[in-house]
Coordinates of C-alpha atoms and ligand atoms in Angstrom, one line a residue:
M1187 CA 40.9 -51.3 -7.6
F1188 CA 40.0 -48.7 -5.6
D1189 CA 36.2 -49.0 -4.2
L1190 CA 35.1 -45.5 -4.9
K1191 CA 31.1 -45.8 -5.7
P1192 CA 29.4 -43.5 -2.8
Q1193 CA 27.0 -44.4 -4.2
D1194 CA 27.7 -47.8 -2.3
S1195 CA 28.4 -46.2 0.7
H1196 CA 25.4 -43.5 0.4
P1197 CA 22.0 -45.0 -1.9
E1198 CA 20.0 -41.4 -1.5
K1199 CA 22.6 -39.9 -2.9
A1200 CA 23.1 -42.1 -5.7
G1201 CA 21.0 -40.4 -8.6
G1202 CA 23.0 -38.1 -10.6
G1203 CA 25.3 -41.5 -10.8
G1204 CA 22.4 -43.1 -13.8
R1205 CA 22.3 -39.9 -15.8
S1206 CA 24.9 -41.6 -18.6
G1207 CA 24.4 -45.2 -17.5
K1208 CA 27.8 -44.9 -15.0
R1209 CA 28.2 -45.0 -12.0
G1210 CA 31.4 -43.8 -9.9
F1211 CA 30.7 -39.7 -9.3
D1212 CA 30.1 -36.1 -11.0
Y1213 CA 33.5 -34.6 -10.3
L1214 CA 36.7 -35.8 -10.0
I1215 CA 38.2 -32.5 -8.1
V1216 CA 42.6 -32.7 -8.9
G1217 CA 44.0 -31.0 -6.3
A1218 CA 43.0 -29.9 -1.9
G1219 CA 44.1 -26.7 -1.4
F1220 CA 41.7 -24.0 -1.7
A1221 CA 40.5 -23.9 -5.2
G1222 CA 39.7 -27.9 -5.3
S1223 CA 38.3 -27.5 -1.8
V1224 CA 35.8 -24.1 -2.3
L1225 CA 34.7 -26.4 -5.3
A1226 CA 34.6 -29.9 -4.2
E1227 CA 32.3 -28.1 -1.0
R1228 CA 29.7 -25.9 -3.5
L1229 CA 29.1 -28.5 -6.2
A1230 CA 27.8 -31.4 -2.7
A1231 CA 26.1 -29.5 -0.5
G1232 CA 24.7 -26.4 -3.8
L1233 CA 24.2 -28.7 -6.9
N1234 CA 24.1 -32.7 -5.2
K1235 CA 26.7 -33.2 -7.1
R1236 CA 28.3 -36.5 -5.5
V1237 CA 33.2 -35.3 -6.3
L1238 CA 36.2 -37.4 -5.4
L1239 CA 38.9 -35.1 -4.0
V1240 CA 42.6 -36.1 -4.9
D1241 CA 45.1 -35.0 -3.5
R1242 CA 49.3 -36.5 -3.8
R1243 CA 50.1 -34.8 -0.9
P1244 CA 49.0 -36.5 3.0
H1245 CA 46.8 -33.3 3.3
I1246 CA 43.7 -31.6 2.7
G1247 CA 44.7 -27.4 2.0
G1248 CA 47.1 -27.2 -0.3
N1249 CA 50.1 -24.4 0.4
A1250 CA 47.8 -22.9 2.8
Y1251 CA 47.8 -26.7 5.2
D1252 CA 49.0 -26.0 9.2
Y1253 CA 49.5 -28.3 12.3
H1254 CA 50.4 -28.6 15.4
D1255 CA 55.2 -29.5 15.8
E1256 CA 56.6 -31.9 17.6
S1257 CA 56.1 -28.4 20.3
G1258 CA 52.7 -28.0 20.2
V1259 CA 53.1 -25.3 18.3
L1260 CA 50.3 -24.4 15.3
I1261 CA 52.8 -23.8 11.7
H1262 CA 52.5 -23.6 8.4
R1263 CA 54.2 -26.1 6.3
Y1264 CA 54.4 -23.8 3.8
G1265 CA 55.2 -20.6 5.3
P1266 CA 53.6 -17.8 6.5
H1267 CA 50.0 -17.6 4.5
I1268 CA 48.1 -14.7 6.4
F1269 CA 44.2 -14.1 4.9
H1270 CA 43.4 -10.6 4.2
T1271 CA 40.2 -9.6 1.7
N1272 CA 37.9 -7.2 0.8
S1273 CA 35.7 -8.6 -1.0
Q1274 CA 32.6 -9.9 1.5
R1275 CA 31.2 -11.9 -0.8
I1276 CA 34.3 -13.9 0.3
V1277 CA 34.3 -13.4 4.2
D1278 CA 30.8 -14.4 4.7
Y1279 CA 31.3 -18.0 2.2
L1280 CA 34.2 -18.7 4.6
S1281 CA 32.9 -18.0 7.5
R1282 CA 30.5 -20.1 7.3
F1283 CA 33.7 -22.9 7.9
T1284 CA 36.0 -20.8 10.9
E1285 CA 35.7 -18.7 13.6
W1286 CA 38.4 -15.7 12.7
R1287 CA 40.9 -13.7 14.8
P1288 CA 41.6 -10.7 13.9
Y1289 CA 45.6 -10.4 12.4
E1290 CA 47.5 -7.6 11.1
H1291 CA 51.0 -8.6 9.7
R1292 CA 53.2 -6.5 10.0
V1293 CA 57.2 -6.5 8.4
L1294 CA 61.1 -5.6 8.7
A1295 CA 63.3 -6.2 6.5
Q1296 CA 67.2 -6.0 7.7
V1297 CA 68.9 -2.7 6.4
D1298 CA 71.3 -0.6 7.2
G1299 CA 72.6 -3.5 9.9
Q1300 CA 68.8 -2.0 11.5
Q1301 CA 65.2 -3.9 10.9
V1302 CA 63.0 -1.1 9.2
P1303 CA 59.1 -0.9 8.2
I1304 CA 58.7 -2.4 4.9
P1305 CA 56.4 -0.8 2.9
I1306 CA 58.7 1.6 3.0
N1307 CA 57.0 4.0 5.0
R1308 CA 57.5 7.3 6.5
T1309 CA 58.9 5.5 9.6
T1310 CA 61.6 3.8 7.0
L1311 CA 63.0 7.1 5.1
N1312 CA 63.3 9.1 8.9
R1313 CA 65.0 5.4 10.5
L1314 CA 67.4 5.4 7.3
Y1315 CA 68.3 8.5 6.9
G1316 CA 68.5 10.2 10.4
L1317 CA 65.0 12.6 9.2
A1318 CA 62.3 13.5 10.8
L1319 CA 60.3 14.1 8.1
A1320 CA 56.5 14.7 9.4
T1321 CA 54.0 14.8 6.8
D1322 CA 52.9 12.1 4.6
E1323 CA 53.7 16.2 2.1
Q1324 CA 57.5 15.3 3.8
A1325 CA 57.9 12.3 3.0
A1326 CA 56.3 11.9 -0.6
A1327 CA 58.7 15.4 -1.2
F1328 CA 61.9 12.8 -0.1
L1329 CA 60.4 10.0 -2.0
A1330 CA 60.2 12.4 -5.1
S1331 CA 63.8 14.3 -4.9
R1332 CA 64.8 10.8 -4.9
A1333 CA 62.5 8.6 -7.4
E1334 CA 63.9 8.4 -11.0
P1335 CA 59.9 9.4 -13.6
V1336 CA 59.8 6.1 -16.3
D1337 CA 57.7 6.8 -19.0
D1338 CA 56.5 2.7 -19.5
I1339 CA 56.7 0.4 -16.1
R1340 CA 56.6 -2.5 -17.2
T1341 CA 59.6 -4.1 -15.2
S1342 CA 59.3 -4.5 -11.6
E1343 CA 61.8 -2.6 -11.4
D1344 CA 59.9 0.1 -13.3
V1345 CA 57.7 0.3 -10.1
V1346 CA 60.2 1.0 -7.7
V1347 CA 62.4 2.3 -9.3
N1348 CA 60.0 5.2 -10.7
A1349 CA 58.6 5.2 -6.8
V1350 CA 61.1 5.2 -4.9
G1351 CA 64.7 6.2 -6.9
R1352 CA 66.7 3.0 -7.2
E1353 CA 69.4 2.8 -3.9
L1354 CA 66.4 1.9 -2.1
Y1355 CA 65.2 -0.2 -4.7
E1356 CA 68.6 -2.3 -4.0
K1357 CA 68.5 -1.5 -1.0
F1358 CA 64.7 -3.7 -0.5
F1359 CA 63.8 -5.0 -4.4
R1360 CA 66.6 -6.3 -5.7
G1361 CA 68.4 -8.1 -4.2
Y1362 CA 65.4 -9.8 -2.4
T1363 CA 63.8 -10.3 -6.3
R1364 CA 66.7 -11.4 -7.0
K1365 CA 67.3 -14.0 -4.8
Q1366 CA 63.2 -15.1 -4.4
W1367 CA 62.4 -15.2 -7.7
G1368 CA 66.3 -16.5 -9.4
L1369 CA 65.9 -13.2 -11.8
D1370 CA 66.4 -9.3 -11.9
P1371 CA 63.1 -7.5 -11.3
A1372 CA 64.1 -5.9 -14.7
Q1373 CA 63.1 -9.6 -15.8
L1374 CA 59.8 -10.1 -14.2
D1375 CA 56.2 -8.2 -15.2
R1376 CA 55.7 -5.2 -13.2
S1377 CA 53.3 -6.8 -11.3
V1378 CA 55.2 -8.6 -8.7
T1379 CA 57.3 -6.1 -7.0
A1380 CA 53.6 -4.1 -7.1
R1381 CA 52.5 -6.0 -4.1
V1382 CA 55.1 -3.8 -2.1
P1383 CA 53.3 -0.7 -2.1
T1384 CA 54.5 2.8 -1.2
R1385 CA 53.8 4.4 1.8
T1386 CA 54.3 8.4 2.6
N1387 CA 52.8 7.6 6.5
D1388 CA 53.2 5.9 9.3
D1389 CA 51.3 2.6 8.7
D1390 CA 53.2 -0.4 9.6
R1391 CA 51.2 -3.0 8.1
Y1392 CA 51.8 -5.3 5.7
F1393 CA 48.2 -4.7 3.3
T1394 CA 45.5 -2.6 4.1
D1395 CA 42.4 -4.3 3.0
T1396 CA 39.7 -4.1 4.7
F1397 CA 39.7 -7.7 6.3
Q1398 CA 42.9 -9.1 7.5
Q1399 CA 42.1 -11.7 9.8
M1400 CA 43.3 -15.7 10.6
P1401 CA 41.1 -18.9 10.7
K1402 CA 40.6 -19.0 14.6
H1403 CA 41.6 -21.8 14.8
G1404 CA 43.5 -22.4 11.2
Y1405 CA 43.3 -23.3 8.4
T1406 CA 42.6 -27.4 8.0
R1407 CA 40.4 -26.8 10.3
M1408 CA 38.5 -25.2 8.6
F1409 CA 39.1 -26.8 5.4
E1410 CA 38.0 -29.9 7.3
R1411 CA 34.5 -28.9 8.1
M1412 CA 34.4 -27.4 4.5
L1413 CA 34.9 -30.8 3.2
A1414 CA 33.0 -32.6 5.8
H1415 CA 29.6 -33.3 3.9
P1416 CA 28.6 -37.0 2.9
N1417 CA 28.6 -36.7 -1.6
I1418 CA 32.6 -35.6 -1.3
K1419 CA 34.8 -38.0 -0.3
V1420 CA 38.6 -37.2 -0.2
M1421 CA 41.7 -39.2 -1.2
L1422 CA 45.0 -38.2 -0.5
N1423 CA 48.4 -39.3 -1.3
T1424 CA 46.7 -39.8 -4.6
D1425 CA 48.5 -38.6 -7.7
Y1426 CA 45.3 -38.2 -10.6
R1427 CA 48.0 -40.2 -13.1
E1428 CA 47.2 -43.4 -10.3
I1429 CA 43.4 -43.2 -10.2
R1430 CA 42.4 -41.2 -13.7
D1431 CA 41.5 -44.6 -15.1
E1432 CA 40.5 -46.6 -12.2
V1433 CA 37.6 -43.4 -11.1
Q1434 CA 35.0 -43.0 -13.5
Y1435 CA 33.5 -39.7 -13.2
E1436 CA 31.8 -37.0 -15.7
Q1437 CA 33.8 -34.4 -15.3
L1438 CA 37.7 -33.1 -14.0
I1439 CA 38.6 -29.9 -12.4
F1440 CA 42.2 -30.2 -12.1
C1441 CA 44.3 -27.6 -10.2
G1442 CA 47.2 -28.5 -10.6
P1443 CA 50.2 -27.3 -12.4
I1444 CA 48.1 -27.4 -16.2
D1445 CA 51.4 -27.6 -18.2
E1446 CA 51.9 -31.2 -16.4
Y1447 CA 47.7 -32.3 -17.0
F1448 CA 49.0 -31.6 -20.6
D1449 CA 52.0 -33.6 -20.0
Y1450 CA 54.6 -30.4 -21.6
R1451 CA 53.0 -30.5 -25.0
F1452 CA 54.4 -26.8 -25.4
G1453 CA 58.0 -27.2 -23.1
R1454 CA 57.6 -26.3 -18.9
L1455 CA 55.8 -23.2 -17.5
P1456 CA 58.6 -22.3 -15.5
Y1457 CA 57.6 -22.2 -11.2
R1458 CA 59.5 -21.0 -8.5
S1459 CA 60.6 -23.2 -5.7
L1460 CA 60.7 -22.9 -2.0
R1461 CA 62.4 -25.2 0.8
F1462 CA 61.7 -23.9 4.2
E1463 CA 63.3 -24.4 7.3
H1464 CA 61.2 -24.7 10.0
K1465 CA 63.0 -24.1 13.1
Q1466 CA 61.4 -25.2 17.3
L1467 CA 62.7 -22.8 18.9
D1468 CA 63.2 -23.5 23.0
Q1469 CA 61.4 -19.4 23.8
A1470 CA 59.0 -17.6 23.7
Q1471 CA 59.9 -15.1 21.3
F1472 CA 62.6 -15.2 18.7
Q1473 CA 61.4 -11.6 16.4
P1474 CA 58.9 -8.6 16.8
V1475 CA 56.8 -9.2 14.7
G1476 CA 55.5 -12.5 11.8
T1477 CA 57.7 -12.0 9.1
V1478 CA 61.2 -10.2 9.0
N1479 CA 62.8 -9.5 4.9
Y1480 CA 66.4 -10.1 3.9
P1481 CA 66.8 -8.7 0.9
A1482 CA 70.8 -8.5 0.6
E1483 CA 71.8 -11.1 -1.7
A1484 CA 75.0 -12.8 0.7
V1485 CA 72.0 -13.7 2.8
P1486 CA 71.0 -17.2 1.2
Y1487 CA 67.4 -16.8 2.6
T1488 CA 64.2 -14.2 2.0
R1489 CA 62.1 -14.0 4.9
I1490 CA 62.3 -15.9 8.9
S1491 CA 58.6 -15.8 9.5
E1492 CA 57.6 -16.7 13.8
Y1493 CA 54.1 -18.3 14.1
K1494 CA 52.8 -17.4 17.3
H1495 CA 52.2 -13.5 15.9
L1496 CA 49.8 -15.1 13.6
T1497 CA 47.7 -16.9 15.1
G1498 CA 48.3 -15.5 19.1
Q1499 CA 48.3 -18.7 20.0
E1500 CA 50.3 -18.7 24.0
H1501 CA 52.8 -20.9 25.0
P1502 CA 56.9 -21.2 26.1
K1503 CA 58.5 -21.9 23.2
T1504 CA 58.1 -20.2 19.5
S1505 CA 58.4 -22.2 16.6
I1506 CA 60.0 -20.1 13.2
T1507 CA 60.4 -20.3 9.7
Y1508 CA 63.0 -20.3 7.1
E1509 CA 62.8 -19.4 2.9
Y1510 CA 65.8 -20.5 0.7
P1511 CA 64.0 -19.9 -2.6
A1512 CA 64.3 -23.1 -5.3
A1513 CA 64.9 -23.9 -9.0
E1514 CA 63.8 -27.3 -8.4
G1515 CA 60.8 -29.0 -6.0
D1516 CA 57.4 -28.0 -5.3
P1517 CA 55.7 -25.7 -7.8
Y1518 CA 55.0 -22.6 -5.4
Y1519 CA 54.8 -19.3 -7.6
P1520 CA 54.1 -18.4 -11.2
I1521 CA 57.0 -16.7 -12.3
P1522 CA 54.9 -13.7 -14.4
R1523 CA 57.2 -11.9 -17.5
P1524 CA 55.8 -12.0 -21.0
E1525 CA 57.1 -15.1 -22.4
N1526 CA 55.8 -16.6 -19.6
A1527 CA 51.8 -15.3 -20.2
E1528 CA 52.5 -16.1 -24.5
L1529 CA 53.3 -20.7 -23.9
Y1530 CA 50.7 -20.4 -20.5
K1531 CA 48.2 -19.2 -23.6
R1532 CA 49.3 -22.0 -25.5
Y1533 CA 47.5 -23.6 -22.5
Q1534 CA 45.0 -22.3 -21.6
Q1535 CA 44.4 -22.4 -25.2
L1536 CA 44.2 -26.0 -25.3
A1537 CA 42.0 -26.2 -22.1
D1538 CA 39.6 -24.7 -24.0
K1539 CA 39.6 -27.1 -26.9
T1540 CA 39.2 -30.6 -24.2
P1541 CA 36.0 -30.6 -23.1
G1542 CA 35.2 -32.4 -19.4
V1543 CA 38.1 -30.1 -17.7
T1544 CA 38.1 -26.7 -16.2
F1545 CA 41.4 -25.6 -15.1
L1546 CA 41.2 -23.5 -12.1
G1547 CA 43.3 -22.3 -8.7
R1548 CA 47.3 -21.4 -8.7
L1549 CA 48.8 -24.2 -10.6
G1550 CA 46.0 -24.9 -12.9
T1551 CA 45.0 -21.4 -14.4
Y1552 CA 48.8 -20.2 -14.1
K1553 CA 48.3 -17.2 -12.4
Y1554 CA 50.4 -15.4 -8.8
Y1555 CA 47.0 -15.7 -7.1
N1556 CA 46.3 -15.0 -2.8
M1557 CA 44.5 -17.4 -1.1
D1558 CA 41.0 -15.2 -1.4
Q1559 CA 41.6 -15.0 -5.1
V1560 CA 41.3 -18.3 -5.7
V1561 CA 38.2 -18.3 -3.4
G1562 CA 37.1 -16.0 -5.4
Q1563 CA 38.1 -17.7 -8.7
A1564 CA 36.1 -20.7 -7.0
L1565 CA 33.4 -19.2 -7.1
A1566 CA 33.1 -17.5 -10.3
L1567 CA 32.9 -20.8 -11.3
Y1568 CA 30.3 -22.5 -9.6
K1569 CA 28.1 -20.3 -9.9
R1570 CA 29.0 -20.5 -13.6
I1571 CA 28.8 -24.2 -13.5
E1572 CA 25.1 -23.7 -11.2
A1573 CA 24.1 -21.3 -13.6
A1574 CA 24.5 -23.8 -17.0
E1575 CA 23.2 -27.0 -13.8
R1576 CA 19.6 -24.3 -14.1
G1577 CA 19.5 -24.0 -17.9
E1578 CA 20.0 -20.1 -16.8
P1579 CA 21.6 -18.1 -19.4
V1580 CA 25.4 -16.9 -17.2
Q1581 CA 24.8 -13.6 -16.3
A1582 CA 27.3 -11.5 -17.0
D1583 CA 29.5 -11.5 -13.7
R1584 CA 30.4 -9.3 -11.4
D1585 CA 33.3 -11.2 -10.7
G1586 CA 34.5 -12.4 -13.6
L1587 CA 36.3 -16.0 -13.3
D1588 CA 39.9 -13.4 -13.2
G1589 CA 39.8 -13.7 -9.1
Q1590 CA 40.1 -10.8 -8.6
A1591 CA 38.3 -9.9 -4.7
R1592 CA 37.0 -7.1 -4.5
Ligands
LIG1090 P1 47.2 -24.6 -3.8 O1 47.0 -24.3 -2.3 O2 49.4 -25.3 -4.3 O3 46.8 -26.7 -4.4 C1 46.7 -27.5 -5.0 C2 47.3 -29.1 -4.5 O4 46.7 -29.7 -5.6 C3 48.1 -29.4 -3.8 O5 47.7 -29.4 -3.0 C4 48.2 -30.4 -4.8 O6 49.1 -31.6 -3.9 C5 47.6 -30.5 -5.7 N1 47.8 -31.1 -6.7 C6 48.8 -30.9 -7.9 N2 48.6 -31.9 -8.5 C7 47.8 -32.7 -8.0 C8 47.8 -34.0 -9.4 N3 47.8 -34.5 -10.7 N4 47.4 -35.2 -8.1 C9 46.8 -34.5 -7.3 N5 47.0 -33.7 -6.6 C10 48.1 -33.2 -7.1 N6 47.4 -16.3 -0.4 C11 47.8 -15.2 0.7 O7 46.8 -15.2 0.8 N7 48.0 -14.2 2.0 C12 49.5 -15.6 2.1 O8 50.3 -14.9 2.9 C13 49.9 -15.9 1.5 N8 51.1 -16.3 1.3 C14 52.1 -17.4 1.0 C15 52.9 -17.7 1.9 C16 54.0 -18.7 0.5 C17 55.7 -19.8 1.0 C18 53.2 -19.2 -1.6 C19 53.7 -20.5 -1.4 C20 52.0 -18.7 -1.0 C21 52.2 -18.2 -0.6 N9 50.6 -18.0 -0.5 C22 49.3 -16.1 0.3 C23 49.4 -17.9 -1.9 C24 48.5 -19.6 -1.0 O9 49.0 -20.4 -1.1 C25 47.7 -20.1 -2.6 O10 47.3 -18.2 -2.8 C26 46.5 -20.9 -2.1 O11 47.4 -21.7 -1.9 C27 46.6 -21.4 -3.9 O12 45.2 -22.3 -3.5 P2 44.9 -24.1 -4.5 O13 43.7 -24.1 -4.6 O14 45.3 -22.5 -6.3 O15 46.8 -23.7 -4.8
LIG1091 N1 59.9 -7.4 -2.4 C1 61.5 -7.5 -2.1 N2 61.7 -6.8 -1.9 C2 60.9 -7.0 -0.2 C3 59.3 -7.6 -0.1 C4 58.9 -8.0 -1.7 O1 62.1 -7.2 -3.3 O2 61.3 -6.9 1.3 C5 59.7 -8.2 -3.6 C6 59.5 -9.5 -4.5 O3 59.8 -9.4 -5.7 C7 58.4 -10.1 -3.4 C8 57.2 -9.8 -4.3 O4 58.0 -8.5 -4.3 O5 58.5 -11.6 -4.7 C9 56.0 -9.6 -3.3 O6 56.1 -9.4 -1.9 P1 55.7 -10.6 -1.2 O7 56.1 -10.1 -0.2 O8 53.8 -10.2 -1.9 O9 56.0 -12.2 -2.0 P2 55.1 -13.7 -1.6 O10 54.4 -13.4 -0.6 O11 53.9 -13.6 -2.6 O12 55.7 -14.2 -1.8

């Protein structure tokens, strides 16, 4: 059905195929997002493996895919993607494929008829309450007077109420979270709202990571350079199920949803989806910062993002994206809560007993990971493969397989 024999086009690379008497690929990688693309690049360039990378979407880059819309403005098809990390190792790796443009993301929240900084900081408090808090200590004392200490912080409600009290929790977090997840914060792990800190200073950046820069020519260009290796063949518009019996390969790396791979044997893992509404406007600027959040439950979307802030592009027009949370649609977010972690564990145990396949990435390992964490996870897996290949003992890995970027 398909002519998928890379040794036909790259005879000099044909070595590995003969090992087991099979022709074909060393690795079939499903999913051309960060997880699959980084691993494909490493296996091809680092170990001279022949890789077939498939994605059912019509493009590479996964959720980080960007493109120029009809107006010529560079936008992100799946909502705003801001790169930030504390890991120099991850920056060094990606820098092989892109230059960078410094960008510090700032977000305002539409609350009580005004737009104020989120994460909540001293400016937020002064504006909302007409105060003149001048120091960290004064802001901390104000928050302490409102905070409702929670002994055992388990949920996303606990985290915020413990830090800032119920009123600010309701203004900034309860409605947004109910919309975004279709669940009350009390039903979600603490890790979800803990992504957003509370500050007593006037730092209004969304992230405080040591490295905050965007790929200078966009994510898609970076992925193109990552995948431009003669050992990597990319097939788009191709679902794994369409080709799994048509292609010969030794090892499978699956970066799609793990429950889908196992035909939902234990039931569906819940994922949250979004509907993106992209708009092109005949004006140079729409809003003062990259993203404005709308926590009110009465507003059907969660946030509006304007890409020119992120990319630095100069253009007489601008393009924005509204995010409408949805139960149905592409799986964008694993939903962190105990019963889902339990269900995932069952799939993980099944995966451990299934030879020849490794699961990777946000969908494959059901983890609410940022881009840098997924890159870290892929690099860590590569290290293990490389060590095994060379017959070396697998070193205790400082970066682990948990993808935590440091
Ligand atoms: P994905 O990018 O989802 O790639 C998986 C790919 O697998 C997909 O392209 C899919 O089509 C393909 N696939 C799945 N199943 C199959 C199959 N059966 N056959 C073929 N192909 C298949 N991270 C940040 O660091 N900063 C941000 O600002 C940020 N903003 C975000 C905003 C939104 C709205 C979302 C949804 C995510 C955001 N993220 C952000 C997270 C970031 O998108 C992910 O960390 C990253 O894209 C995950 O990469 P991945 O390769 O694991 O998964
Ligand atoms: N959140 C909120 N109000 C905000 C911003 C965030 O309630 O103004 C909560 C919400 O539950 C959200 C989570 O914090 O899903 C994490 O926010 P983040 O901006 O990191 O979400 P992402 O960019 O991953 O969608």
